[in-house]
Short mmCIF file of C-alpha atoms in Angstrom, two decimals:
data_model
loop_
_atom_site.label_atom_id
_atom_site.label_comp_id
_atom_site.label_asym_id
_atom_site.label_seq_id
_atom_site.Cartn_x
_atom_site.Cartn_y
_atom_site.Cartn_z
CA MET A 1 -21.30 11.14 1.44
CA SER A 2 -18.73 8.78 1.27
CA GLY A 3 -16.43 10.62 -0.53
CA THR A 4 -17.58 14.55 -0.49
CA ARG A 5 -18.44 17.11 1.51
CA PRO A 6 -19.45 20.77 1.72
CA PRO A 7 -17.57 23.78 0.70
CA GLY A 8 -15.72 25.72 3.37
CA VAL A 9 -15.02 23.02 6.00
CA SER A 10 -11.57 22.52 6.05
CA ARG A 11 -9.54 20.40 9.06
CA HIS A 12 -5.32 19.57 9.56
CA PHE A 13 -4.43 16.62 9.02
CA VAL A 14 -0.49 15.01 9.22
CA LEU A 15 0.54 11.60 7.81
CA ALA A 16 3.53 10.32 9.28
CA ALA A 17 5.59 7.27 6.86
CA GLY A 18 8.64 5.53 6.94
CA GLY A 19 11.04 5.82 4.08
CA THR A 20 9.80 3.36 1.78
CA GLY A 21 7.51 3.74 -0.77
CA GLY A 22 5.46 0.69 0.58
CA HIS A 23 4.71 3.24 3.57
CA MET A 24 4.63 6.24 1.46
CA LEU A 25 2.15 5.47 -1.40
CA PRO A 26 -0.47 5.01 0.56
CA ALA A 27 0.08 8.06 2.19
CA PHE A 28 0.43 10.03 -1.37
CA ALA A 29 -2.94 8.75 -1.74
CA LEU A 30 -4.60 9.92 1.54
CA ALA A 31 -2.91 13.04 0.95
CA VAL A 32 -4.59 13.60 -2.57
CA GLU A 33 -8.15 12.27 -1.36
CA LEU A 34 -8.09 14.19 1.76
CA GLU A 35 -6.94 17.85 -0.60
CA ARG A 36 -9.85 16.87 -2.81
CA ARG A 37 -11.81 16.90 0.01
CA GLY A 38 -10.58 20.77 0.85
CA HIS A 39 -8.21 20.06 3.73
CA HIS A 40 -4.41 20.88 4.35
CA VAL A 41 -2.29 18.00 4.75
CA ALA A 42 1.52 17.86 5.73
CA LEU A 43 3.74 15.21 5.52
CA VAL A 44 6.11 13.44 8.54
CA THR A 45 9.19 11.35 7.32
CA ASP A 46 13.05 10.83 7.37
CA GLU A 47 15.76 12.10 4.57
CA ARG A 48 15.30 8.85 2.84
CA GLY A 49 11.08 9.11 2.57
CA ALA A 50 11.62 13.16 1.30
CA LYS A 51 12.99 11.65 -1.75
CA ILE A 52 10.70 9.29 -2.79
CA PRO A 53 9.12 10.50 -5.99
CA GLY A 54 5.55 10.69 -5.99
CA LYS A 55 4.76 13.34 -3.23
CA PRO A 56 1.87 15.31 -4.28
CA ASP A 57 3.10 19.26 -4.51
CA PHE A 58 0.51 20.70 -2.00
CA MET A 59 1.89 18.63 0.67
CA PRO A 60 4.50 19.85 2.58
CA ALA A 61 7.17 17.62 3.32
CA HIS A 62 9.09 17.84 7.28
CA VAL A 63 12.24 15.71 7.75
CA LEU A 64 12.39 14.62 11.63
CA PRO A 65 15.15 12.51 13.34
CA ALA A 66 13.98 9.18 13.73
CA GLY A 67 16.64 6.75 15.08
CA ARG A 68 16.11 2.73 14.82
CA LEU A 69 15.97 0.73 17.41
CA GLY A 70 18.26 -1.61 17.78
CA ARG A 71 19.75 -4.17 20.18
CA ASN A 72 23.32 -3.02 20.41
CA PRO A 73 23.13 -0.84 23.74
CA VAL A 74 24.96 2.07 21.98
CA ALA A 75 22.88 1.78 18.73
CA LEU A 76 19.81 1.57 21.14
CA ALA A 77 20.75 4.89 23.11
CA LYS A 78 21.41 6.85 19.81
CA GLY A 79 17.85 5.74 18.29
CA LEU A 80 16.10 6.31 21.32
CA ALA A 81 17.44 10.15 21.51
CA ALA A 82 16.99 10.50 17.56
CA ILE A 83 13.01 9.34 18.34
CA TRP A 84 13.12 11.48 21.14
CA ARG A 85 14.63 14.93 19.35
CA GLY A 86 11.57 14.07 16.72
CA ARG A 87 9.27 13.54 19.04
CA ALA A 88 10.17 17.56 20.07
CA MET A 89 10.00 19.06 16.34
CA ALA A 90 6.98 17.19 16.07
CA LEU A 91 5.45 19.00 19.12
CA ARG A 92 6.25 22.20 17.38
CA LEU A 93 4.81 21.23 14.15
CA PHE A 94 1.55 20.55 15.70
CA ASP A 95 1.85 23.58 17.81
CA SER A 96 1.87 25.75 14.66
CA PHE A 97 -0.17 23.37 12.00
CA GLN A 98 -2.80 22.48 14.75
CA PRO A 99 -3.68 18.73 13.01
CA SER A 100 -7.12 17.68 13.66
CA CYS A 101 -5.50 13.81 13.13
CA VAL A 102 -2.21 11.82 13.22
CA VAL A 103 -1.97 9.27 10.10
CA GLY A 104 0.82 6.65 10.90
CA PHE A 105 1.82 4.91 7.49
CA GLY A 106 4.75 2.19 9.83
CA GLY A 107 8.53 3.21 9.80
CA TYR A 108 10.62 4.32 11.88
CA PRO A 109 10.19 8.35 10.87
CA ALA A 110 6.23 7.80 11.72
CA LEU A 111 7.29 6.88 15.31
CA PRO A 112 8.19 10.30 16.50
CA ALA A 113 5.34 12.05 15.05
CA LEU A 114 2.98 9.51 16.51
CA LEU A 115 4.02 9.58 20.01
CA ALA A 116 4.20 13.56 19.58
CA ALA A 117 0.49 13.44 18.78
CA ARG A 118 -0.27 11.25 21.60
CA ALA A 119 1.58 13.23 23.97
CA ALA A 120 -0.39 16.07 22.60
CA LYS A 121 -3.51 14.78 23.24
CA ILE A 122 -4.27 14.58 19.22
CA PRO A 123 -6.47 12.25 17.48
CA THR A 124 -4.11 9.02 16.26
CA VAL A 125 -4.99 6.62 13.18
CA ILE A 126 -2.26 4.05 11.92
CA HIS A 127 -2.55 2.02 8.28
CA GLU A 128 -0.91 -1.32 7.97
CA GLN A 129 -0.17 -2.15 4.26
CA ASN A 130 1.06 -5.72 5.34
CA ALA A 131 -1.04 -8.78 6.38
CA VAL A 132 1.53 -8.67 9.27
CA LEU A 133 1.70 -5.98 11.71
CA GLY A 134 4.79 -3.89 11.32
CA ARG A 135 7.13 -3.53 14.38
CA VAL A 136 6.21 0.22 14.77
CA ASN A 137 3.11 -0.28 14.26
CA ARG A 138 2.83 -3.11 16.73
CA TYR A 139 4.03 -0.82 19.40
CA LEU A 140 1.63 2.03 18.22
CA ALA A 141 -1.75 0.11 17.99
CA PRO A 142 -2.57 -0.07 21.96
CA ARG A 143 -2.36 3.37 21.81
CA VAL A 144 -3.43 4.83 19.18
CA ASP A 145 -7.54 6.06 18.22
CA ALA A 146 -7.85 3.44 15.22
CA ILE A 147 -6.04 0.83 13.62
CA ALA A 148 -6.91 0.50 9.45
CA THR A 149 -5.68 -2.59 7.25
CA ALA A 150 -4.96 -3.87 4.15
CA TYR A 151 -6.38 -7.44 5.13
CA ALA A 152 -9.20 -8.82 6.98
CA GLU A 153 -6.83 -11.26 8.49
CA VAL A 154 -3.33 -9.49 9.96
CA ASP A 155 -0.29 -11.41 12.31
CA ARG A 156 0.82 -10.27 15.35
CA LEU A 157 -2.37 -7.64 16.02
CA ASP A 158 -3.93 -8.74 19.50
CA PRO A 159 -7.47 -9.78 19.51
CA LYS A 160 -7.83 -7.41 22.33
CA LEU A 161 -7.62 -5.00 19.51
CA ASP A 162 -10.10 -6.01 17.44
CA GLY A 163 -12.72 -3.26 18.32
CA LYS A 164 -10.58 -0.44 16.83
CA VAL A 165 -9.80 -2.36 13.84
CA HIS A 166 -11.07 -1.21 10.38
CA CYS A 167 -9.99 -3.29 7.18
CA VAL A 168 -10.02 -0.67 4.46
CA GLY A 169 -7.51 -1.81 2.44
CA ASN A 170 -4.63 -0.69 0.66
CA PRO A 171 -4.54 2.29 -1.60
CA VAL A 172 -3.72 2.24 -5.26
CA ARG A 173 -2.91 4.74 -7.74
CA PRO A 174 -5.65 6.48 -9.51
CA GLU A 175 -4.38 4.81 -12.96
CA VAL A 176 -4.38 1.11 -11.90
CA LEU A 177 -7.75 1.33 -9.74
CA ALA A 178 -8.95 2.86 -13.50
CA LEU A 179 -8.67 -0.74 -14.68
CA ARG A 180 -10.50 -2.14 -12.48
CA SER A 181 -13.78 -1.60 -14.95
CA GLU A 182 -11.83 -3.15 -17.79
CA PRO A 183 -12.23 -6.67 -18.88
CA PHE A 184 -9.46 -9.33 -18.92
CA PRO A 185 -7.50 -9.04 -21.75
CA ASP A 186 -9.37 -11.93 -24.31
CA PHE A 187 -7.05 -15.10 -24.31
CA GLY A 188 -7.32 -18.11 -26.23
CA ASP A 189 -5.93 -21.00 -28.43
CA ASP A 190 -4.26 -18.37 -30.87
CA THR A 191 -3.48 -15.20 -28.80
CA LEU A 192 -0.38 -14.07 -27.67
CA PHE A 193 0.24 -15.25 -23.93
CA ARG A 194 1.46 -11.77 -22.53
CA VAL A 195 3.55 -12.14 -19.24
CA LEU A 196 5.07 -9.41 -16.88
CA VAL A 197 7.94 -9.83 -14.64
CA THR A 198 8.91 -7.39 -12.09
CA GLY A 199 10.73 -7.59 -8.78
CA GLY A 200 9.71 -4.21 -6.74
CA SER A 201 11.43 -0.91 -7.63
CA GLN A 202 15.19 -2.53 -8.05
CA GLY A 203 13.91 -6.19 -9.61
CA ALA A 204 15.17 -8.77 -8.63
CA SER A 205 18.21 -11.23 -9.68
CA VAL A 206 16.13 -14.64 -8.44
CA LEU A 207 13.71 -13.55 -11.40
CA SER A 208 16.08 -12.75 -13.98
CA ASP A 209 17.62 -16.48 -13.41
CA VAL A 210 14.56 -18.33 -13.24
CA VAL A 211 12.12 -16.86 -15.42
CA PRO A 212 13.73 -16.89 -18.57
CA ASP A 213 14.79 -20.78 -18.48
CA GLY A 214 11.25 -21.50 -16.61
CA LEU A 215 9.75 -20.21 -19.63
CA ALA A 216 11.38 -21.86 -22.16
CA MET A 217 10.11 -25.45 -20.53
CA LEU A 218 6.52 -24.42 -21.13
CA PRO A 219 4.85 -26.80 -23.85
CA ALA A 220 5.00 -25.48 -27.60
CA VAL A 221 1.44 -24.33 -27.63
CA LEU A 222 2.15 -21.72 -24.67
CA ARG A 223 5.68 -21.21 -25.61
CA HIS A 224 5.54 -20.06 -29.31
CA ARG A 225 2.81 -17.38 -27.99
CA LEU A 226 4.49 -15.80 -25.34
CA GLN A 227 5.58 -12.19 -25.02
CA VAL A 228 7.35 -11.06 -22.62
CA THR A 229 8.06 -7.95 -20.18
CA GLN A 230 10.73 -8.09 -17.56
CA GLN A 231 12.21 -5.52 -15.08
CA CYS A 232 15.88 -6.18 -14.07
CA ARG A 233 18.17 -4.62 -12.27
CA ALA A 234 21.11 -3.42 -14.54
CA GLU A 235 23.91 -5.49 -13.96
CA ASP A 236 21.48 -8.61 -15.14
CA LEU A 237 20.08 -6.97 -17.93
CA GLU A 238 22.28 -8.20 -20.54
CA ALA A 239 22.58 -11.70 -19.35
CA VAL A 240 19.03 -11.56 -19.21
CA ARG A 241 18.29 -10.27 -22.93
CA ALA A 242 21.07 -12.58 -24.29
CA ARG A 243 19.15 -16.03 -22.83
CA TYR A 244 15.87 -14.77 -23.91
CA ALA A 245 17.27 -14.63 -27.70
CA GLY A 246 18.53 -18.31 -26.79
CA HIS A 247 15.27 -19.18 -26.21
CA GLN A 248 13.71 -17.41 -29.03
CA ILE A 249 11.20 -15.99 -26.88
CA PRO A 250 10.68 -12.49 -27.27
CA ALA A 251 10.76 -9.96 -23.85
CA GLU A 252 11.19 -6.04 -23.87
CA LEU A 253 13.46 -5.30 -20.72
CA GLY A 254 13.57 -2.65 -18.68
CA THR A 255 15.13 -1.21 -15.28
CA TYR A 256 12.14 0.61 -15.33
CA PHE A 257 8.90 1.02 -16.87
CA GLU A 258 7.17 4.39 -16.54
CA ASP A 259 3.74 3.21 -18.21
CA MET A 260 3.39 0.56 -15.86
CA ALA A 261 -0.33 0.50 -15.61
CA SER A 262 -0.98 0.10 -19.26
CA ARG A 263 1.57 -2.90 -19.06
CA LEU A 264 -0.42 -3.62 -16.21
CA ALA A 265 -3.49 -4.00 -18.26
CA ASP A 266 -2.62 -5.75 -21.25
CA ALA A 267 -0.95 -8.63 -19.24
CA HIS A 268 -2.29 -12.07 -19.04
CA LEU A 269 -0.15 -13.30 -16.35
CA PHE A 270 2.53 -11.37 -13.56
CA ILE A 271 5.62 -12.75 -12.13
CA GLY A 272 7.04 -11.54 -9.20
CA ARG A 273 7.80 -10.32 -5.70
CA ALA A 274 4.37 -10.14 -2.79
CA GLY A 275 5.13 -6.83 -1.76
CA ALA A 276 1.89 -4.62 -0.27
CA SER A 277 1.01 -2.40 -3.03
CA THR A 278 2.08 -5.43 -5.60
CA ILE A 279 -0.92 -7.42 -4.30
CA ALA A 280 -3.51 -3.79 -3.89
CA GLU A 281 -2.60 -3.61 -7.49
CA LEU A 282 -3.32 -7.61 -8.75
CA THR A 283 -6.27 -7.20 -7.12
CA ALA A 284 -7.46 -4.32 -8.03
CA VAL A 285 -7.10 -4.59 -11.43
CA GLY A 286 -8.04 -8.77 -11.36
CA ARG A 287 -4.38 -10.47 -13.20
CA PRO A 288 -3.41 -13.75 -11.96
CA ALA A 289 0.15 -13.96 -10.75
CA ILE A 290 2.66 -16.14 -9.46
CA LEU A 291 4.32 -14.66 -6.15
CA VAL A 292 7.57 -15.25 -4.86
CA PRO A 293 7.73 -13.75 -1.92
CA LEU A 294 10.93 -11.94 -0.39
CA PRO A 295 13.05 -14.14 2.22
CA ILE A 296 14.30 -11.49 3.79
CA ALA A 297 11.57 -9.61 4.80
CA THR A 298 10.60 -8.60 8.01
CA ASP A 299 8.42 -11.09 10.08
CA ASP A 300 8.46 -12.95 6.45
CA HIS A 301 5.61 -9.98 5.85
CA GLN A 302 5.14 -10.80 1.87
CA ALA A 303 4.40 -14.38 2.35
CA ALA A 304 1.59 -13.75 4.52
CA ASN A 305 0.30 -10.83 1.89
CA THR A 306 0.08 -14.13 -0.68
CA ARG A 307 -2.34 -15.92 2.05
CA GLU A 308 -5.89 -14.66 0.62
CA LEU A 309 -5.34 -13.94 -2.94
CA VAL A 310 -3.72 -18.03 -3.11
CA ARG A 311 -6.90 -19.14 -1.03
CA ALA A 312 -9.25 -17.57 -3.73
CA GLY A 313 -7.09 -19.23 -6.61
CA GLY A 314 -6.19 -16.01 -8.11
CA ALA A 315 -2.32 -16.52 -7.12
CA ARG A 316 0.24 -19.86 -7.10
CA ALA A 317 3.02 -18.60 -4.22
CA ILE A 318 6.38 -20.27 -4.86
CA ARG A 319 8.94 -19.97 -2.16
CA GLN A 320 11.85 -18.74 -3.01
CA ASN A 321 14.44 -21.96 -1.85
CA GLY A 322 11.81 -23.57 -4.18
CA PHE A 323 11.51 -21.34 -7.07
CA THR A 324 13.51 -23.32 -10.47
CA PRO A 325 12.87 -23.01 -14.05
CA LYS A 326 10.86 -26.86 -13.89
CA GLU A 327 8.19 -25.05 -10.68
CA LEU A 328 7.77 -22.63 -12.34
CA ALA A 329 6.96 -23.69 -15.62
CA LYS A 330 4.97 -26.50 -13.85
CA GLN A 331 2.66 -23.74 -11.87
CA ILE A 332 2.48 -21.75 -15.10
CA GLN A 333 0.69 -24.45 -17.31
CA THR A 334 -1.71 -25.19 -14.07
CA MET A 335 -3.20 -21.99 -15.01
CA ALA A 336 -2.96 -20.89 -18.71
CA LEU A 337 -2.52 -24.35 -20.55
CA HIS A 338 -6.74 -23.90 -20.64
CA PRO A 339 -8.03 -20.29 -21.45
CA GLN A 340 -10.80 -20.55 -18.89
CA THR A 341 -8.52 -21.72 -16.15
CA LEU A 342 -6.47 -18.28 -16.22
CA ALA A 343 -9.70 -16.14 -16.57
CA ASN A 344 -10.81 -17.92 -13.54
CA ALA A 345 -7.89 -17.28 -11.32
CA ALA A 346 -8.58 -13.64 -13.01
CA HIS A 347 -11.70 -13.40 -11.64
CA ALA A 348 -11.07 -14.56 -8.06
CA ALA A 349 -7.83 -11.92 -7.67
CA TRP A 350 -10.45 -9.13 -8.69
CA ASN A 351 -12.65 -10.32 -5.90
CA CYS A 352 -10.29 -10.09 -3.52
CA GLY A 353 -9.71 -6.11 -4.55
CA LEU A 354 -10.96 -3.59 -2.11
CA PRO A 355 -11.04 -0.74 -4.53
CA ASN A 356 -13.09 1.70 -2.29
CA ALA A 357 -9.27 1.98 0.07
CA VAL A 358 -8.79 5.43 -0.59
CA SER A 359 -12.16 6.86 0.21
CA ASP A 360 -12.65 4.35 2.79
CA LEU A 361 -9.53 5.59 4.95
CA ALA A 362 -9.91 9.29 4.43
CA ASP A 363 -13.44 8.75 6.02
CA LEU A 364 -12.10 6.62 8.74
CA VAL A 365 -9.19 9.88 9.40
CA GLU A 366 -11.93 12.60 9.20
CA GLY A 367 -14.14 11.33 11.81
CA PHE A 368 -11.57 11.91 14.32
CA GLY A 369 -10.79 15.02 15.73
CA GLY A 370 -13.07 17.34 14.85
CA ALA A 371 -14.94 19.87 17.22
CA PRO A 372 -18.55 19.49 17.75
CA LEU A 373 -19.71 22.27 15.03
CA MET A 374 -17.18 20.92 12.94
CA ASP A 375 -18.90 17.73 12.93
CA VAL A 376 -22.65 19.03 12.57
CA ILE A 377 -21.48 20.49 9.09
CA ARG A 378 -19.41 17.65 8.25
CA VAL A 379 -22.97 15.51 8.02
CA GLY A 380 -25.39 18.31 8.17
CA GLU A 381 -27.25 18.80 4.54
CA SER A 382 -28.25 22.13 4.86
CA GLN A 383 -27.47 25.63 6.70
CA SER A 384 -29.76 24.91 9.07
CA ALA A 385 -27.96 22.76 10.75
CA LEU A 386 -25.32 24.82 11.11
CA ALA A 387 -27.80 27.45 12.70
CA GLN A 388 -29.59 24.50 15.12
CA ALA A 389 -25.78 23.81 16.32
CA ASN A 390 -24.78 27.67 17.09
CA GLU A 391 -28.59 27.87 19.01
CA ALA A 392 -27.62 25.06 21.17
CA LEU A 393 -24.07 26.44 21.80
CA ALA A 394 -26.16 29.78 22.67
CA ARG A 395 -28.40 27.73 25.13
CA GLN A 396 -25.65 25.86 26.34
CA SER A 397 -24.18 29.33 27.09
CA ARG A 398 -27.31 30.95 28.70
CA ALA A 399 -27.55 28.04 30.67
CA GLN A 400 -23.75 28.09 32.45
CA GLY A 401 -24.46 31.74 33.12
CA ALA A 402 -27.49 31.51 35.02
CA ALA A 403 -25.82 28.48 37.54
CA ARG A 404 -23.06 31.20 38.20
#
């Protein structure tokens, strides 16, 4: 019965997420799925998170204080005070909203809501998008009812908690997931070689510096067929355009592409960072990649994110300190000089995908917090189940009365 529920059965859920797209986008995807199943959903975040585009219109956002816990004693005291204020505000919200479960997606803005849920004895679930358990989720993991992960192997996750870990994957946008059934674009000796380059929401200067020169070093059989789409920082745009023009490589550049899903659909090779959402989309669609993990990512989690995909043969990872034009050209040749090699890498990436992530996460969340009667309705197939539940409750009430 995954993804379906009888009409008229509605619960309330609170989703708590930090103020970055990596935390917020999975929360938005889960909200859409829960609302589709007939539930009411509210968001708890900070001021930055409330401004991230993509929030479903039906989901109200509640902005709570959420301090960070630094090592400086003064900053630590301020952070704790903000978290405590946020916890108190979350308790008041829960008192009126009466959630069946509170779901955290990491980041400090999620902490007050999860602490409040624990104090109010409301069931809790956390979702970890990366292959390293984040700091807030690391603190919460022993205290929550269930831990949903995007990877089967997650660093910094205590093995003692394995009993409540569920590998569900990382939800991706519907328009990207729809591409999973589409074949890998034709790639042969006489076709275009379409390369998509992005560096996250703001682009990455290292990609602007290295990729044009690396592509120019490819053998003529590949270089003369190139068609590049690259996202750049605004300050890098003209310099990158001039560099591609100097190499006589056709390239479409921009600071943001609204139709990123269609560009991913056309791409034969992706070059970019290794954020959780990027990996989830590459594996959902099945696109080979050369990944350059962000070196300053907390706990080096982007490098860990590449691990499964690289082992499977769907990607190559290059550390930023070794990301040179020569190394990039070498890795592209290894993957693309023979058409079948690139197609095999695409298939390996596709096999790493977890396309049911959002429905599996929703199933997990729905499993917590329902009253016994609600659970009967949720799994029942007919009105007879409801009648049986009512009769059971009546018998229990009569038995208790006789005992008194």
